[in-house]
XYZ file of C-alpha atoms in Angstrom:
335
model
C 26.520 0.388 -52.801
C 26.256 0.855 -49.040
C 26.954 -2.807 -48.327
C 30.057 -2.689 -50.505
C 31.181 0.572 -48.906
C 31.160 -0.889 -45.401
C 32.075 -4.486 -46.281
C 35.111 -4.901 -48.581
C 34.239 -8.583 -49.016
C 30.831 -7.832 -50.511
C 31.039 -8.269 -54.310
C 29.781 -5.484 -56.576
C 29.839 -6.933 -60.080
C 28.943 -5.541 -63.485
C 27.293 -8.851 -64.352
C 24.855 -8.376 -61.487
C 24.225 -4.824 -62.695
C 22.802 -6.087 -65.983
C 20.305 -8.236 -64.115
C 19.368 -5.393 -61.796
C 18.907 -3.009 -64.699
C 16.667 -5.473 -66.527
C 14.622 -5.998 -63.360
C 14.354 -2.241 -62.780
C 13.246 -1.562 -66.355
C 10.645 -4.310 -66.021
C 9.431 -2.921 -62.701
C 9.096 0.623 -64.016
C 7.707 -0.542 -67.340
C 4.916 -2.353 -65.523
C 4.097 0.784 -63.543
C 6.064 0.194 -60.364
C 6.324 3.424 -58.313
C 10.116 3.263 -58.004
C 13.096 5.145 -59.433
C 15.972 4.293 -61.780
C 18.627 5.840 -59.540
C 19.191 2.547 -57.700
C 20.456 0.579 -60.727
C 22.305 3.646 -62.010
C 24.131 4.039 -58.718
C 24.873 0.316 -58.523
C 26.185 0.279 -62.084
C 28.474 3.240 -61.491
C 29.843 1.820 -58.257
C 30.340 -1.619 -59.848
C 32.282 -0.090 -62.734
C 34.413 1.960 -60.354
C 35.150 -1.002 -58.091
C 36.103 -3.147 -61.089
C 38.506 -0.493 -62.404
C 40.213 -0.172 -59.038
C 40.580 -3.963 -58.771
C 42.024 -4.199 -62.287
C 44.482 -1.324 -61.770
C 45.922 -1.901 -58.290
C 49.235 -0.165 -59.029
C 47.532 3.029 -60.141
C 45.648 3.224 -56.849
C 48.345 2.013 -54.493
C 47.902 3.676 -51.120
C 44.380 4.877 -51.947
C 41.285 3.827 -50.048
C 39.816 0.676 -51.597
C 36.461 2.471 -51.870
C 37.704 5.475 -53.848
C 36.338 4.509 -57.261
C 33.350 2.761 -55.698
C 32.230 6.133 -54.349
C 33.226 7.958 -57.533
C 31.198 5.560 -59.668
C 28.149 5.882 -57.445
C 28.415 9.674 -57.624
C 28.594 9.551 -61.416
C 25.540 7.292 -61.588
C 23.385 9.601 -59.476
C 24.661 12.725 -61.243
C 23.844 11.294 -64.656
C 20.361 9.956 -63.949
C 19.208 13.209 -62.308
C 21.335 15.605 -64.371
C 22.591 16.950 -61.050
C 26.397 16.764 -60.668
C 26.697 18.358 -57.227
C 23.891 16.164 -55.904
C 25.638 13.040 -57.158
C 28.901 13.847 -55.410
C 27.339 14.944 -52.131
C 24.866 12.048 -52.000
C 27.550 9.407 -52.572
C 29.643 10.922 -49.776
C 26.792 11.620 -47.371
C 24.667 8.469 -47.549
C 27.112 5.858 -46.124
C 26.949 7.356 -42.622
C 24.394 9.014 -40.398
C 25.443 12.572 -39.548
C 28.820 12.373 -41.301
C 30.407 12.372 -44.750
C 33.081 10.140 -46.290
C 35.290 13.155 -46.915
C 38.419 11.393 -48.147
C 36.754 10.535 -51.467
C 35.603 14.100 -52.151
C 37.796 14.964 -55.152
C 37.272 11.670 -57.051
C 33.535 11.937 -56.402
C 33.409 15.498 -57.731
C 35.359 14.649 -60.889
C 33.342 11.503 -61.600
C 30.046 13.241 -60.888
C 30.820 16.096 -63.274
C 32.015 13.639 -65.928
C 28.902 11.490 -65.638
C 26.701 14.558 -65.921
C 28.514 15.884 -69.005
C 28.296 12.563 -70.828
C 24.613 12.144 -70.025
C 23.549 15.656 -71.076
C 25.627 15.332 -74.237
C 23.361 12.430 -75.174
C 20.128 14.079 -73.997
C 19.651 17.685 -72.828
C 20.385 19.976 -69.895
C 16.781 20.684 -68.894
C 15.999 20.031 -65.206
C 13.995 16.859 -64.574
C 11.268 18.875 -62.810
C 9.816 22.035 -64.331
C 7.900 24.679 -62.393
C 6.312 27.835 -63.718
C 8.129 30.256 -61.457
C 11.225 32.411 -61.322
C 14.261 30.633 -59.885
C 15.243 33.842 -58.078
C 11.835 34.172 -56.407
C 11.831 35.621 -52.922
C 10.277 34.222 -49.778
C 8.794 35.806 -46.681
C 9.917 35.345 -43.093
C 6.794 33.366 -42.329
C 7.956 30.897 -44.969
C 10.950 30.076 -42.765
C 8.538 29.040 -40.026
C 6.619 27.121 -42.653
C 9.853 25.411 -43.694
C 10.420 24.212 -40.134
C 6.845 22.925 -39.985
C 7.377 21.091 -43.268
C 10.574 19.580 -41.892
C 8.729 18.231 -38.862
C 5.865 16.833 -40.937
C 8.216 15.287 -43.498
C 10.323 13.662 -40.782
C 7.217 12.049 -39.311
C 6.219 10.875 -42.769
C 9.730 9.612 -43.543
C 9.908 7.679 -40.263
C 6.616 5.975 -41.064
C 7.656 5.276 -44.649
C 10.995 3.856 -43.478
C 9.253 1.389 -41.187
C 6.928 0.424 -44.017
C 9.857 -0.195 -46.368
C 11.652 -2.329 -43.799
C 8.531 -4.427 -43.325
C 8.243 -4.811 -47.102
C 11.867 -5.963 -47.342
C 11.198 -8.523 -44.627
C 8.276 -9.838 -46.665
C 10.677 -10.702 -49.510
C 11.700 -13.794 -47.528
C 8.307 -15.330 -48.296
C 7.783 -17.646 -51.320
C 7.966 -15.762 -54.615
C 4.621 -17.041 -55.865
C 2.794 -15.805 -52.786
C 4.514 -12.422 -52.957
C 3.684 -11.863 -56.615
C 0.016 -12.785 -56.198
C -0.521 -10.688 -53.083
C 1.415 -7.668 -54.339
C -0.353 -7.704 -57.709
C -3.754 -7.843 -56.044
C -2.905 -5.051 -53.608
C -1.430 -2.829 -56.325
C -4.585 -3.291 -58.388
C -6.711 -2.356 -55.371
C -4.619 0.745 -54.662
C -4.878 1.751 -58.317
C -8.674 1.447 -58.295
C -8.963 3.440 -55.064
C -6.709 6.205 -56.394
C -8.584 6.414 -59.692
C -11.835 6.657 -57.795
C -10.558 9.462 -55.574
C -8.593 11.536 -58.077
C -9.453 10.327 -61.564
C -5.704 9.929 -62.116
C -3.323 6.950 -62.122
C -1.101 8.340 -59.373
C -0.135 5.057 -57.716
C 1.769 3.799 -60.752
C 4.834 5.195 -62.461
C 7.864 6.903 -60.983
C 5.841 9.848 -59.688
C 6.497 12.683 -62.112
C 2.777 12.719 -62.868
C 2.099 13.371 -59.194
C 4.259 16.507 -59.334
C 2.177 17.762 -62.262
C -1.038 16.876 -60.409
C 0.104 18.940 -57.414
C 0.049 22.092 -59.551
C -3.743 22.024 -59.162
C -5.645 22.779 -55.967
C -6.724 19.810 -53.856
C -8.131 19.314 -50.386
C -5.813 18.366 -47.543
C -7.601 15.052 -47.121
C -7.128 14.148 -50.770
C -3.421 14.999 -50.567
C -3.098 12.813 -47.469
C -4.905 9.964 -49.209
C -2.614 10.131 -52.245
C 0.447 10.178 -49.979
C -0.705 7.042 -48.163
C -1.612 5.285 -51.404
C 1.762 6.126 -53.001
C 3.708 4.905 -49.974
C 1.709 1.684 -49.846
C 2.184 1.141 -53.590
C 5.956 1.589 -53.335
C 6.225 -0.780 -50.374
C 3.990 -3.329 -52.104
C 6.105 -3.211 -55.252
C 9.233 -3.784 -53.200
C 7.644 -6.635 -51.246
C 6.583 -8.295 -54.485
C 10.141 -8.392 -55.795
C 10.229 -5.131 -57.736
C 13.619 -3.481 -58.229
C 14.204 0.252 -58.186
C 15.386 3.206 -56.169
C 13.648 4.966 -53.293
C 15.107 8.404 -54.036
C 12.220 9.558 -56.231
C 9.484 8.003 -54.042
C 10.860 10.066 -51.151
C 10.906 13.185 -53.321
C 7.308 12.635 -54.418
C 6.174 12.025 -50.845
C 7.812 15.258 -49.772
C 6.187 17.181 -52.597
C 2.753 16.018 -51.436
C 3.453 16.939 -47.807
C 4.863 20.291 -48.875
C 1.806 21.129 -50.937
C -0.468 20.307 -48.012
C 1.466 22.452 -45.537
C 1.793 25.243 -48.081
C -1.963 25.390 -48.598
C -2.277 26.131 -44.883
C 0.685 28.455 -44.290
C 1.014 30.356 -47.567
C -1.396 29.295 -50.328
C -0.104 32.099 -52.563
C 3.272 30.394 -53.025
C 2.580 26.657 -53.470
C 5.704 25.930 -55.517
C 7.987 26.980 -52.669
C 6.407 24.514 -50.280
C 6.457 21.671 -52.780
C 10.211 22.193 -53.166
C 10.756 22.437 -49.423
C 8.872 19.192 -48.945
C 11.044 17.465 -51.538
C 14.221 18.483 -49.718
C 12.931 17.655 -46.237
C 11.427 14.229 -46.996
C 14.406 13.092 -49.062
C 16.919 14.429 -46.561
C 15.154 12.746 -43.657
C 14.632 9.412 -45.400
C 18.232 8.898 -46.471
C 19.773 11.143 -43.773
C 21.322 13.348 -46.466
C 20.214 16.950 -45.794
C 22.922 18.591 -47.915
C 22.358 16.337 -50.915
C 18.602 16.826 -50.608
C 18.840 20.619 -50.696
C 21.272 20.505 -53.599
C 18.985 18.109 -55.454
C 16.090 20.553 -55.201
C 18.242 23.341 -56.609
C 19.665 21.301 -59.497
C 16.714 19.097 -60.423
C 14.216 21.955 -60.457
C 16.350 24.904 -61.530
C 15.140 26.832 -58.459
C 18.285 27.884 -56.528
C 16.454 30.838 -54.995
C 14.769 28.504 -52.513
C 17.943 27.066 -50.954
C 17.753 29.075 -47.706
C 14.274 27.909 -46.607
C 15.129 24.428 -47.910
C 18.051 24.331 -45.476
C 15.685 25.181 -42.617
C 13.324 22.402 -43.696
C 16.094 19.829 -44.137
C 17.686 20.574 -40.755
C 14.339 20.388 -38.949
C 13.588 17.073 -40.639
C 17.029 15.704 -39.765
C 16.590 16.558 -36.087
C 13.121 15.033 -35.823
C 14.098 11.935 -37.823
C 16.375 10.782 -35.008
C 18.391 7.672 -35.871
C 15.859 6.258 -38.303
C 16.816 5.710 -41.952
C 15.168 4.169 -44.964
C 18.190 1.911 -45.516
C 19.478 -0.684 -43.076
C 23.042 -0.499 -44.420
C 23.748 3.032 -43.259
C 26.087 3.195 -40.272
C 26.718 5.549 -37.403
C 29.878 7.670 -37.638
C 31.504 6.244 -34.486
C 34.831 4.788 -35.411
C 34.476 5.797 -39.053
C 36.927 7.852 -41.015
């Protein structure tokens, strides 16, 4: 999506989407710690780009990326059942520190449409469920805790971003070597995690990790699971696995948030898990607004938006110019 956004010559085809979807389903089906939002976003953007190419008269004078962005927004909104997140993410992710504002209305309409179609076929329940009141209050010390979470998540996101870039560089190696090494390393990480936690937390998209965080754990165990999850995601990517990094960032943030929360305010662990989700995701993709909105929509906890904003801003400032994707551009000279 980002390559096509910045390079009009880069082809985004529906035929390629089918292959990517099959690869993503295979990756996740085999336990790869990735997310389905990548293929969903690619499919939506490919469909939008194809429609705009086929109907040039209807979009005369419009930006050539209008339906590309709208399709990407619809894909994210549908897979996460989060319409506002889909629109904001598609507009926010192409640039560091800026949004592609001219596509706002098409993105909003497509995002809402994608959400409505998806929930009509499934349900409207948030993808994450927490046993707490969505209107729950927070204390002033939690705002300081939010800033601390933002700093910690930015450090974690910077490290994870470097790890992902190294893993992508490893994909230039022969496929046979990559598959053998990645399979062996994933098996080792799985055994280590099972030995430490008794759970299979290094495989799967990560929803099980969120459930696991509802229990009390030592800081060192949380740190170990975070490292193991990050290594497992990078290893899957290096081995040729296909999937999104949205959910891995969310899961990493949840772990960091739980650890900080146990130190700052152990009586309100859910708040800090949510703050970590927003901060880590916002820092990794440089999308603070989309990250905060995602927490509100995907968890049904809008009462935590204010401290989440503090966490996301702190993470954005500490993150610097790092990003988990190499296709994101600086806003200089952009529209």
